[in-house]
Coordinates of C-alpha atoms in Angstrom, one line a residue:
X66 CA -22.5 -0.8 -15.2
X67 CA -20.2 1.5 -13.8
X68 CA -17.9 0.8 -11.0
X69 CA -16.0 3.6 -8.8
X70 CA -12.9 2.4 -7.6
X71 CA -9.5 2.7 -5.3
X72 CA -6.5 0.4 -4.4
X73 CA -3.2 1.1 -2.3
X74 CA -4.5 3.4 -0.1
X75 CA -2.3 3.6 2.4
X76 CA -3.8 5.1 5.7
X77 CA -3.5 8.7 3.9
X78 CA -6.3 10.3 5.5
X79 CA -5.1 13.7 5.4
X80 CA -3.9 15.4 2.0
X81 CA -0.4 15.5 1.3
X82 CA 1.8 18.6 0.1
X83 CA 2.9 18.1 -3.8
X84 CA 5.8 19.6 -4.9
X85 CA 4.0 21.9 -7.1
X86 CA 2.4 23.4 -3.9
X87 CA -1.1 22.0 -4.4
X88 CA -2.1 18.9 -2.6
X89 CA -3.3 15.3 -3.0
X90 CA -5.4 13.0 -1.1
X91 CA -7.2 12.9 1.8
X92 CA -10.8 11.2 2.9
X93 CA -13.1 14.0 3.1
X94 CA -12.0 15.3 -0.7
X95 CA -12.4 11.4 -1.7
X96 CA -16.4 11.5 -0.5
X97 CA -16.5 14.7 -1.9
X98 CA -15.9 12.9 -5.3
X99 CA -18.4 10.3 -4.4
X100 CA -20.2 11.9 -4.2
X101 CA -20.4 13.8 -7.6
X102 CA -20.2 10.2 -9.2
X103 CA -22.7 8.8 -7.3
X104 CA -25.0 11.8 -8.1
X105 CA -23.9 10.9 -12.2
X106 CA -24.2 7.1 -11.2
X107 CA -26.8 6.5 -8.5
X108 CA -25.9 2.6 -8.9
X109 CA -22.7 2.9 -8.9
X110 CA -20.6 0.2 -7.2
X111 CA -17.8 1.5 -4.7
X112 CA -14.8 -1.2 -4.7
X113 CA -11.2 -0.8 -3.4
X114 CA -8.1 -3.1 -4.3
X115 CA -6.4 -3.7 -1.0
X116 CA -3.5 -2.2 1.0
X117 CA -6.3 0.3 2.7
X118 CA -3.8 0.1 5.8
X119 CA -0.4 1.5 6.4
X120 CA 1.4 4.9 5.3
X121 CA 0.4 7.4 8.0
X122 CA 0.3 7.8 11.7
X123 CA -3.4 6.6 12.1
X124 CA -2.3 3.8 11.0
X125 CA -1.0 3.6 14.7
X126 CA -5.0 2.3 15.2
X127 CA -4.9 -0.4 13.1
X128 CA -5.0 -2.9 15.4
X129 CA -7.0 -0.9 18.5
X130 CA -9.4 0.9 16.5
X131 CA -9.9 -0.1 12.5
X132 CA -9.4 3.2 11.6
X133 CA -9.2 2.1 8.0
X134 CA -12.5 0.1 7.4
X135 CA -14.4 1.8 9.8
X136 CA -13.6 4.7 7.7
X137 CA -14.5 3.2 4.4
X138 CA -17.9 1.9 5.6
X139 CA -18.4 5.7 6.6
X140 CA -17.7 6.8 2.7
X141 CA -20.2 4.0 1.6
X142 CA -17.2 0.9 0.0
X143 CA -19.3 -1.6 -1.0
X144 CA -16.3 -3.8 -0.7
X145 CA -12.3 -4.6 -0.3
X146 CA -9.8 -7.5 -0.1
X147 CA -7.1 -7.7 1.6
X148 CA -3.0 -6.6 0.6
X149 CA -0.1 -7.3 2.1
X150 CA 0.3 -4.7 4.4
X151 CA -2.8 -5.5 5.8
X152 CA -0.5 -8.1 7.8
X153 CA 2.3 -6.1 8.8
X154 CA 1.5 -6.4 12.5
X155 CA 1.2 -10.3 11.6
X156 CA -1.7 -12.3 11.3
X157 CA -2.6 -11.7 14.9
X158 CA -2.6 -8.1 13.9
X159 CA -5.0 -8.4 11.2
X160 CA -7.5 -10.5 13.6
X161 CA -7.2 -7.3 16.2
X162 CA -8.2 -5.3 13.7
X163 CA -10.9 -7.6 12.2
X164 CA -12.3 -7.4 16.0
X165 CA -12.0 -3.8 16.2
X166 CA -13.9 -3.3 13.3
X167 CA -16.7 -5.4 14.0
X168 CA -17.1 -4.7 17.7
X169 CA -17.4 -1.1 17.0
X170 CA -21.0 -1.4 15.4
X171 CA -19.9 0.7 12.4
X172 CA -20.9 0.4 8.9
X173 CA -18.4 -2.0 7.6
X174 CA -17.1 -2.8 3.9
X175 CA -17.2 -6.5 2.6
X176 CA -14.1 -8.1 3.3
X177 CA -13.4 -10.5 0.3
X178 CA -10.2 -13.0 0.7
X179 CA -10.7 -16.3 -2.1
X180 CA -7.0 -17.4 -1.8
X181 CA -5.7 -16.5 1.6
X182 CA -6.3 -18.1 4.9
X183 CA -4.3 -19.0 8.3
X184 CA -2.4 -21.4 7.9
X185 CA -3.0 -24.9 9.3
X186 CA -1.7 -25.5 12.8
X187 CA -0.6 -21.9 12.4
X188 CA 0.2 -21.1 16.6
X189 CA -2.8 -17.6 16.2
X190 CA -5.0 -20.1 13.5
X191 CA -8.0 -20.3 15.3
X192 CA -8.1 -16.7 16.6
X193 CA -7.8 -15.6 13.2
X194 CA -10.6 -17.4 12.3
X195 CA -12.6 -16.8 14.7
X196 CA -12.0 -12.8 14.1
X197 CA -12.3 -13.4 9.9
X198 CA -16.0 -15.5 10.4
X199 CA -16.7 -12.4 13.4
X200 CA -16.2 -9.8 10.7
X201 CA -17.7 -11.8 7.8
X202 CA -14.8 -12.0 5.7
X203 CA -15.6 -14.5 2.6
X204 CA -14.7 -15.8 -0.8
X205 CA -17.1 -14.2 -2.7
X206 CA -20.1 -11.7 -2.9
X207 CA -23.7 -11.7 -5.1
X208 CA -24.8 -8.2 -5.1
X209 CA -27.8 -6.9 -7.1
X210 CA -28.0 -3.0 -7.6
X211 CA -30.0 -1.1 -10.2
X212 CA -31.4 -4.5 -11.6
X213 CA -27.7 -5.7 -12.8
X214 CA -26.4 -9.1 -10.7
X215 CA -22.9 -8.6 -9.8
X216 CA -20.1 -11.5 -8.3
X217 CA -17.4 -9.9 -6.9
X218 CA -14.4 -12.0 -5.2
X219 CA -11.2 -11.1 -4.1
X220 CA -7.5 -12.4 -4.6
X221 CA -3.9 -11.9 -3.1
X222 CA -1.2 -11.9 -5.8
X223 CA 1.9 -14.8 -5.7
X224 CA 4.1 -11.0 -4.9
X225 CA 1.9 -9.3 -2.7
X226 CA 2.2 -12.5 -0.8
X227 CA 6.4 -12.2 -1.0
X228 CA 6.0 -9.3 0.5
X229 CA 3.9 -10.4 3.5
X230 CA 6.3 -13.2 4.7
X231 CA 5.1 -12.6 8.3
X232 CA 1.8 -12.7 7.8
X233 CA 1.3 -16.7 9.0
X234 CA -1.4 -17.2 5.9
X235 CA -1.2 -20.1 3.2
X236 CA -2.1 -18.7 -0.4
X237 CA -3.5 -21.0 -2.8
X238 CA -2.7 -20.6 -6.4
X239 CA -4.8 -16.9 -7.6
X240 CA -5.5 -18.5 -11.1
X241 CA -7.0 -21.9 -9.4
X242 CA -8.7 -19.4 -6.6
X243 CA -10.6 -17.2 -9.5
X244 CA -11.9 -19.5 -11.7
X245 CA -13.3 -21.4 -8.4
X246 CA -15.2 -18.1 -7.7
X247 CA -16.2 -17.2 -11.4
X248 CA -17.6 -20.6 -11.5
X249 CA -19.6 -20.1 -8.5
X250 CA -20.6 -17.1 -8.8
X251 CA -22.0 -17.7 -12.5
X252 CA -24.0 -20.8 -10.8
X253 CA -25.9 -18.0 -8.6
X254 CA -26.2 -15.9 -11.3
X255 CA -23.5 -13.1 -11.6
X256 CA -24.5 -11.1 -15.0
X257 CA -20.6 -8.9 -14.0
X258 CA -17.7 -10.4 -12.4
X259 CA -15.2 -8.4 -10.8
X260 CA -12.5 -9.5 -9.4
X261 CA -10.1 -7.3 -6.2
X262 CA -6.7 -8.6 -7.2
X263 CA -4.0 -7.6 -5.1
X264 CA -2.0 -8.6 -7.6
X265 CA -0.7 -5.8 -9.9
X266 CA 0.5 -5.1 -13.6
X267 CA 3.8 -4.5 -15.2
X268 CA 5.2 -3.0 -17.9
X269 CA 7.0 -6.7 -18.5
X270 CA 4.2 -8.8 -19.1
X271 CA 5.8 -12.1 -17.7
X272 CA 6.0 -10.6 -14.4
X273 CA 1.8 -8.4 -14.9
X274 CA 0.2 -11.2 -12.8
X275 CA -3.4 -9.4 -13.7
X276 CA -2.8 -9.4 -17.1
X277 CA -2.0 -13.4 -16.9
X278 CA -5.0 -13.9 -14.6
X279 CA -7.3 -12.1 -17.4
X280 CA -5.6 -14.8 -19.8
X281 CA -5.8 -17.7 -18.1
X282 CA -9.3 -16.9 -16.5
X283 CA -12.6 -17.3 -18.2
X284 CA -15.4 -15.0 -17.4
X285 CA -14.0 -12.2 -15.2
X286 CA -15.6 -9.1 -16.7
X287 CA -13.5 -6.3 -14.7
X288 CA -10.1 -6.7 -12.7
X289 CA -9.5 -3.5 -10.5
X290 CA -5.5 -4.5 -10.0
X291 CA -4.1 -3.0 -7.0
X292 CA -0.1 -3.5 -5.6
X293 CA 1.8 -2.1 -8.5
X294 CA 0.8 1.5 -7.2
X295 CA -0.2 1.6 -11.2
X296 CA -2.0 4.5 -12.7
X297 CA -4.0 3.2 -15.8
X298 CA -5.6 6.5 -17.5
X299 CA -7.0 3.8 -20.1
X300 CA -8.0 0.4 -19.2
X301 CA -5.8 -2.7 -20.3
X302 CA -8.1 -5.0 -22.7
X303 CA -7.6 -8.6 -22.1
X304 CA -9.5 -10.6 -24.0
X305 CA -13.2 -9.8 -22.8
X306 CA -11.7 -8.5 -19.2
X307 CA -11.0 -4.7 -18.6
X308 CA -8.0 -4.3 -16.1
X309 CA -8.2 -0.5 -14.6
X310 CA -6.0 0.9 -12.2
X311 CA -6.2 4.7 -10.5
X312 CA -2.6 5.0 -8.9
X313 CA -2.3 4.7 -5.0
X314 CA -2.7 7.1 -1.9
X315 CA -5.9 8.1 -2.6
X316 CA -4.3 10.3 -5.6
X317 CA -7.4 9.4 -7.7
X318 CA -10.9 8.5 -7.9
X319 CA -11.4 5.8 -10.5
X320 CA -14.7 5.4 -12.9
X321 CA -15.3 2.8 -15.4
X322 CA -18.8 2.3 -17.3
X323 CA -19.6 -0.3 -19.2
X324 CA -22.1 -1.5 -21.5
X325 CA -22.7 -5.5 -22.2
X326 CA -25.1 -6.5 -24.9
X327 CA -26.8 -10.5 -24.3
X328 CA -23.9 -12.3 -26.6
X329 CA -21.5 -10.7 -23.1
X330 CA -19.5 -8.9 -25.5
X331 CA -18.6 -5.5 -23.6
X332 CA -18.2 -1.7 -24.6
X333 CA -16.5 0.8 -22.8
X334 CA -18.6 3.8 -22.2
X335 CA -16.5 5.7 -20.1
X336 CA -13.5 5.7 -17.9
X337 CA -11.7 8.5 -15.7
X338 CA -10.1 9.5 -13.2
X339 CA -10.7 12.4 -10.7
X340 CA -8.1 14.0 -8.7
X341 CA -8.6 14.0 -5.3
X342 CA -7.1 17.7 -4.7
X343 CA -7.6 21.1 -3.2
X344 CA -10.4 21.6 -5.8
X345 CA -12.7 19.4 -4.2
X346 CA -14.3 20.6 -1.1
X347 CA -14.1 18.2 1.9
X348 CA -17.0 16.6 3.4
X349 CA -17.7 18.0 6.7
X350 CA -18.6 14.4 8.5
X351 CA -15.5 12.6 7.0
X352 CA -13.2 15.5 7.9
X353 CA -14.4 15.1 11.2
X354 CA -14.1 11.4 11.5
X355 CA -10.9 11.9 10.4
X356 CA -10.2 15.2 12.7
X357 CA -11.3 12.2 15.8
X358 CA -8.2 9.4 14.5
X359 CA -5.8 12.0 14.4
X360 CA -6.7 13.3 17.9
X361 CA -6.9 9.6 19.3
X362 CA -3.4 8.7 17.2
X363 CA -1.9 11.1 18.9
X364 CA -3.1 10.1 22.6
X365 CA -2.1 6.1 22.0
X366 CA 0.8 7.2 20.0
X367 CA 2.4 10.2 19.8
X368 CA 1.9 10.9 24.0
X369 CA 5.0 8.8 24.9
X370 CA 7.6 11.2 22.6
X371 CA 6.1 14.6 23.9
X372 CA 4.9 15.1 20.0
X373 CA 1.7 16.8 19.1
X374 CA 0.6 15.4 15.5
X375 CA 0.7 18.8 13.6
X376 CA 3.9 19.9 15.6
X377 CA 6.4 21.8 13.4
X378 CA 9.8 19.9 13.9
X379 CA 11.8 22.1 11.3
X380 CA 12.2 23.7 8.3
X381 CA 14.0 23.0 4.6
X382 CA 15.3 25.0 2.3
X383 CA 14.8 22.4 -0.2
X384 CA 12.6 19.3 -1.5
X385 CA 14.0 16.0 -0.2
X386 CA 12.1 13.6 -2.6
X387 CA 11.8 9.9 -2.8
X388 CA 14.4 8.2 -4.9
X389 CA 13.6 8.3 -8.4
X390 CA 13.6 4.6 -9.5
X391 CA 16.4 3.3 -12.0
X392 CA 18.5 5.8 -10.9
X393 CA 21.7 4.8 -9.3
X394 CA 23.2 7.7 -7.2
X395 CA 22.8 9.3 -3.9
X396 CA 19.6 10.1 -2.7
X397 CA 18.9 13.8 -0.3
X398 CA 15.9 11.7 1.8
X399 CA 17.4 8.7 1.8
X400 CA 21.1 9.9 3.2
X401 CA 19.0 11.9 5.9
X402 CA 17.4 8.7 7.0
X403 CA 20.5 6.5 7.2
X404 CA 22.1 9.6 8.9
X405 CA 19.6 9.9 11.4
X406 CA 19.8 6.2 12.2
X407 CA 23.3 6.7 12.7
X408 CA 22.7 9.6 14.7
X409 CA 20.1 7.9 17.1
X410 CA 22.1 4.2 16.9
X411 CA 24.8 6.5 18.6
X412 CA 23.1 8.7 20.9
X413 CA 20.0 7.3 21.9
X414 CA 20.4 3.7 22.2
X415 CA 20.8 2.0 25.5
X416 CA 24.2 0.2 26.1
X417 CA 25.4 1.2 22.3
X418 CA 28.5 -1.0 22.1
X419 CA 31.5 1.0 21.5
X420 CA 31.9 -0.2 18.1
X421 CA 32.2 1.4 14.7
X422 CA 28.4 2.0 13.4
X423 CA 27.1 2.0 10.0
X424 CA 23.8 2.7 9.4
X425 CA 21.4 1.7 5.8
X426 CA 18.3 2.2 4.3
X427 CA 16.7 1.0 1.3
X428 CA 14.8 3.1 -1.5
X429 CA 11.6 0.7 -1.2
X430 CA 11.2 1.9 2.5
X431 CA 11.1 5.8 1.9
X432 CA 7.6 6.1 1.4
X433 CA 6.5 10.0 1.2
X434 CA 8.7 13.1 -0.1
X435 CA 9.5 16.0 2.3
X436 CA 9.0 19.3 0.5
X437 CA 10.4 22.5 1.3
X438 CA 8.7 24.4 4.0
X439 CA 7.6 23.2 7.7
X440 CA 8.4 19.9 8.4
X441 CA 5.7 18.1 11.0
X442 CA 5.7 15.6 13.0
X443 CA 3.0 13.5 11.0
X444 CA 5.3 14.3 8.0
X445 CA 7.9 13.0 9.7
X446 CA 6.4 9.8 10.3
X447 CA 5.1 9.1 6.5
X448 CA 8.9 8.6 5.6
X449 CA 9.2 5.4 7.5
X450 CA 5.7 4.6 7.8
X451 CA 6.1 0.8 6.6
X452 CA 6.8 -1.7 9.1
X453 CA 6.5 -2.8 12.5
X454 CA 8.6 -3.3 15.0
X455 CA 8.7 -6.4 17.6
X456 CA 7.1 -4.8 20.0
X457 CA 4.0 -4.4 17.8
X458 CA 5.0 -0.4 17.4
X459 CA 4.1 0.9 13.6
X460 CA 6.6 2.4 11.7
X461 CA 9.6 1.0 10.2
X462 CA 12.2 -0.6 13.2
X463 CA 15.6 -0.6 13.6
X464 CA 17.4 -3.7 13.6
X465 CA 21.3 -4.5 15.2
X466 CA 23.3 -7.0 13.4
X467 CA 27.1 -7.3 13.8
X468 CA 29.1 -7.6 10.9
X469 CA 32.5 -8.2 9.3
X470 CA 34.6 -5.5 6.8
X471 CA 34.1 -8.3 4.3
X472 CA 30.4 -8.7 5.0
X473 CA 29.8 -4.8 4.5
X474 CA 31.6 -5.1 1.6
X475 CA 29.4 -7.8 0.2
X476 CA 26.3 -5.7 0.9
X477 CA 27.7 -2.8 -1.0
X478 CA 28.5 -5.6 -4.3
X479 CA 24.3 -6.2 -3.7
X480 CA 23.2 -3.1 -3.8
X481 CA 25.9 -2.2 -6.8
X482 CA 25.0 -5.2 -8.8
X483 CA 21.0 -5.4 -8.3
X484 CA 19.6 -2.0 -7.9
X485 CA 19.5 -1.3 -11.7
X486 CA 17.4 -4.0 -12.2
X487 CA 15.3 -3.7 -8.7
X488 CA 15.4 0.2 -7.8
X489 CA 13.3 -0.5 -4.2
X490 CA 16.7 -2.7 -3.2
X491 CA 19.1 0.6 -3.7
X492 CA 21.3 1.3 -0.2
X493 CA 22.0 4.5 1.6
X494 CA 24.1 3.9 4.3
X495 CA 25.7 6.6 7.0
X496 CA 29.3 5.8 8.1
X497 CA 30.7 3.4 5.2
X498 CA 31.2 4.8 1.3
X499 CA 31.9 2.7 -1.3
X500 CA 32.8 3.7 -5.2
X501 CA 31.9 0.9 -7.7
X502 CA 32.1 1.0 -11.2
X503 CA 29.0 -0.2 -13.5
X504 CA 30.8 -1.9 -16.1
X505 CA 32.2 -4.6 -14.3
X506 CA 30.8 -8.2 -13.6
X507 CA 27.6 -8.5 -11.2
X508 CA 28.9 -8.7 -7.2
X509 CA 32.1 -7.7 -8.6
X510 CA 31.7 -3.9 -9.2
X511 CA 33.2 -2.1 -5.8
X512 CA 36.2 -0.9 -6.1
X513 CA 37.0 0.8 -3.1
X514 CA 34.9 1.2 0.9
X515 CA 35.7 2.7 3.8
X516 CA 34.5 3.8 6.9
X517 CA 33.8 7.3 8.2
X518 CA 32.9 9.0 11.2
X519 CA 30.2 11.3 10.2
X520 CA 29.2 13.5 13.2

């Protein structure tokens, strides 16, 4: 049995600059390596672990085009389940882009959801599920290749679900969920269970929901955990069930082989993982697919700022990298985004109120590194790529509130008292400073904040 394998993909399309100069990612590099492994494996499943959707500007399609799925069908996924950013433009969102998929006659992957549906008397519940039975979405899947019988289902995680809080879906307990669809697909025969758990590991593991399902789960032979953005370069044994994980934004191509003997006992053959980098050549028919989003992105999109996707927008001197987690201190990207917040709040917003501004970002939004050199427009955009605004625009929104001196202050206690312990949750604000001192009691730590006027 071998099984090839993704998760946390992210929209990235394109490959993206490394800091070293090379580059990572990208579609037509990815069925490049499919194609290698496919030619090692010819029955090889293909599998991906949710959160194919946004990071990029094509994601600017999810909802018109299905960029994302129509694009795995083209590099040949056998199937998928669903993340939580798969619901950032809501649950309506997702049914859009269930209907785009479907309607455009493409080869499509399985869409596998055990433990997530509308919610009941939800006010978009029956287009949902109108758009989910359209598309085919189910539970489960029996699929028989090169004589072996495999059940595949797939689950959100109790977090992943957290993090979708607008999604308008009901999940039902992901340990209850599994062993409904191991015993159901055992009854029709599975010989390989795998499970698509949007779910994730962690280092503490109270909190490695994957490692728990594995525990409290009987009979799921291979987990491919996605969420965590965790690169596993050797599975995690459970019990009989291999966990694997190959790191997000299409950094890697994961393998696992495995050989089962009649008692089910299970040995590990092989497992890897291939870079998806400049050494792989790219495949001339996904490169062009993905030549034809970035063209269309950039008509629905990019056409009302006056922005080509590729336009240069500037150049740095420097690397401004994504906050290194657990560290508490300032932060070059994310000071230039609270900045430029301030900068547009100021300048560019409609009937600004003549008030005293202060701007703030978080570490968990700053999704992709800018590295010295030309800065694009698409580059631009991968920053803040999370998020959707209420008008249904992607990328990350701004958001007005009023608040008091003592209110401010409070926020700057949070992000003084919680960050070490939840480094996504770190601040970086334009226009207020604060100095806080570590030692002190949680939400008691600042001891000084003022404002400034930056510009």
């Amino acid at each position: 049995t071998t099984v090839l394998f993704t998760h946390d993909l992210h929209s990235h399309f394109l490959p993206l600059e490394r800091a070293d100069g090379g580059e990572s990612g990208g579609y037509a590099r990815l069925a490049s390596a499919l194609e290698q492994q496919r030619a090692l494996h010819p029955d090889a499943l293909t599998l991906d672990g949710g959160d194919f959707s946004i990071g990029s500007l094509v994601q600017t399609l999810y909802t018109t085009r299905a960029a994302e799925l129509r694009t795995m069908g083209a590099l040949g996924y056998d199937a998928t389940t669903a993340g939580n950013h798969e619901f950032d433009h809501t649950g309506l969102g997702f049914a859009q882009m269930l209907t785009a998929a479907y309607t455009s006659g493409d080869p499509l992957p399985a869409l596998l959801m055990a433990n997530y549906a509308p919610s009941a008397g939800g006010p978009d519940q029956l287009d949902i599920q109108r758009a989910m039975s359209a598309y085919g979405v189910t539970d489960t899947l029996l699929l028989e290749r090169g004589g072996v019988t495999y059940g595949i289902f797939g689950l959100m995680g109790t977090d992943s679900d957290d993090c979708a809080p607008t999604s308008g879906f009901t999940l039902e307990d992901p340990v209850q969920a599994a062993q409904r669809c191991v015993d159901s697909l055992e009854e029709q025969g599975a010989q390989f269970i795998i499970a698509l758990s949007h779910s994730g590991t962690d280092e503490r593991e109270r909190k490695s929901e994957d490692q728990q399902l594995a525990r409290e789960v009987e009979g799921i032979d291979l987990i491919l955990s996605g969420h965590t953005h965790t690169t596993l370069t050797q599975p995690i044994v459970e019990g009989d069930t291999y966990i694997v994980s190959a790191g997000p934004y299409c950094e890697n191509l994961g393998s696992i082989t495995l050989e089962w003997s009649e008692d089910g006992s299970k040995t590990l053959v092989d497992y890897h993982l291939t870079p998806i980098d400049e050494t792989l050549p790219e495949a001339p028919d996904i490169n062009a697919l993905v030549e034809a989003w970035k063209v269309q992105g950039g008509e629905t999109y990019l056409d009302r700022y006056g922005f080509p996707y590729d336009q240069v927008l500037t150049t740095a001197e420097f690397d401004l990298s994504t906050p290194a987690p657990g560290i508490q201190q300032g932060n070059n990207l994310g000071n230039l985004a609270a900045d430029a917040f301030l900068w547009a709040a100021e300048r560019l917003e409609a009937g600004a109120p003549n008030v005293q501004t202060v701007s703030v970002t978080a570490a968990g939004v700053l999704r992709a590194p800018l590295h010295a050199g030309e800065i694009t427009v698409s580059q631009a955009f991968d920053v803040l790529s999370m998020g959707v605004g209420a008008d249904g625009t992607s990328g990350f929104p701004l958001v007005g509130v009023y608040l008091t001196g003592k209110e401010l202050k409070a926020a700057a206690e949070v992000d003084a008292s919680v960050t070490p312990i939840m480094p996504e949750a770190q601040l970086y604000l334009g226009g207020m400073e604060y100095a806080f001192n570590t030692h002190r009691m949680f939400f008691d730590r600042v001891m000084a904040a003022r404002l400034y006027e930056p510009f």
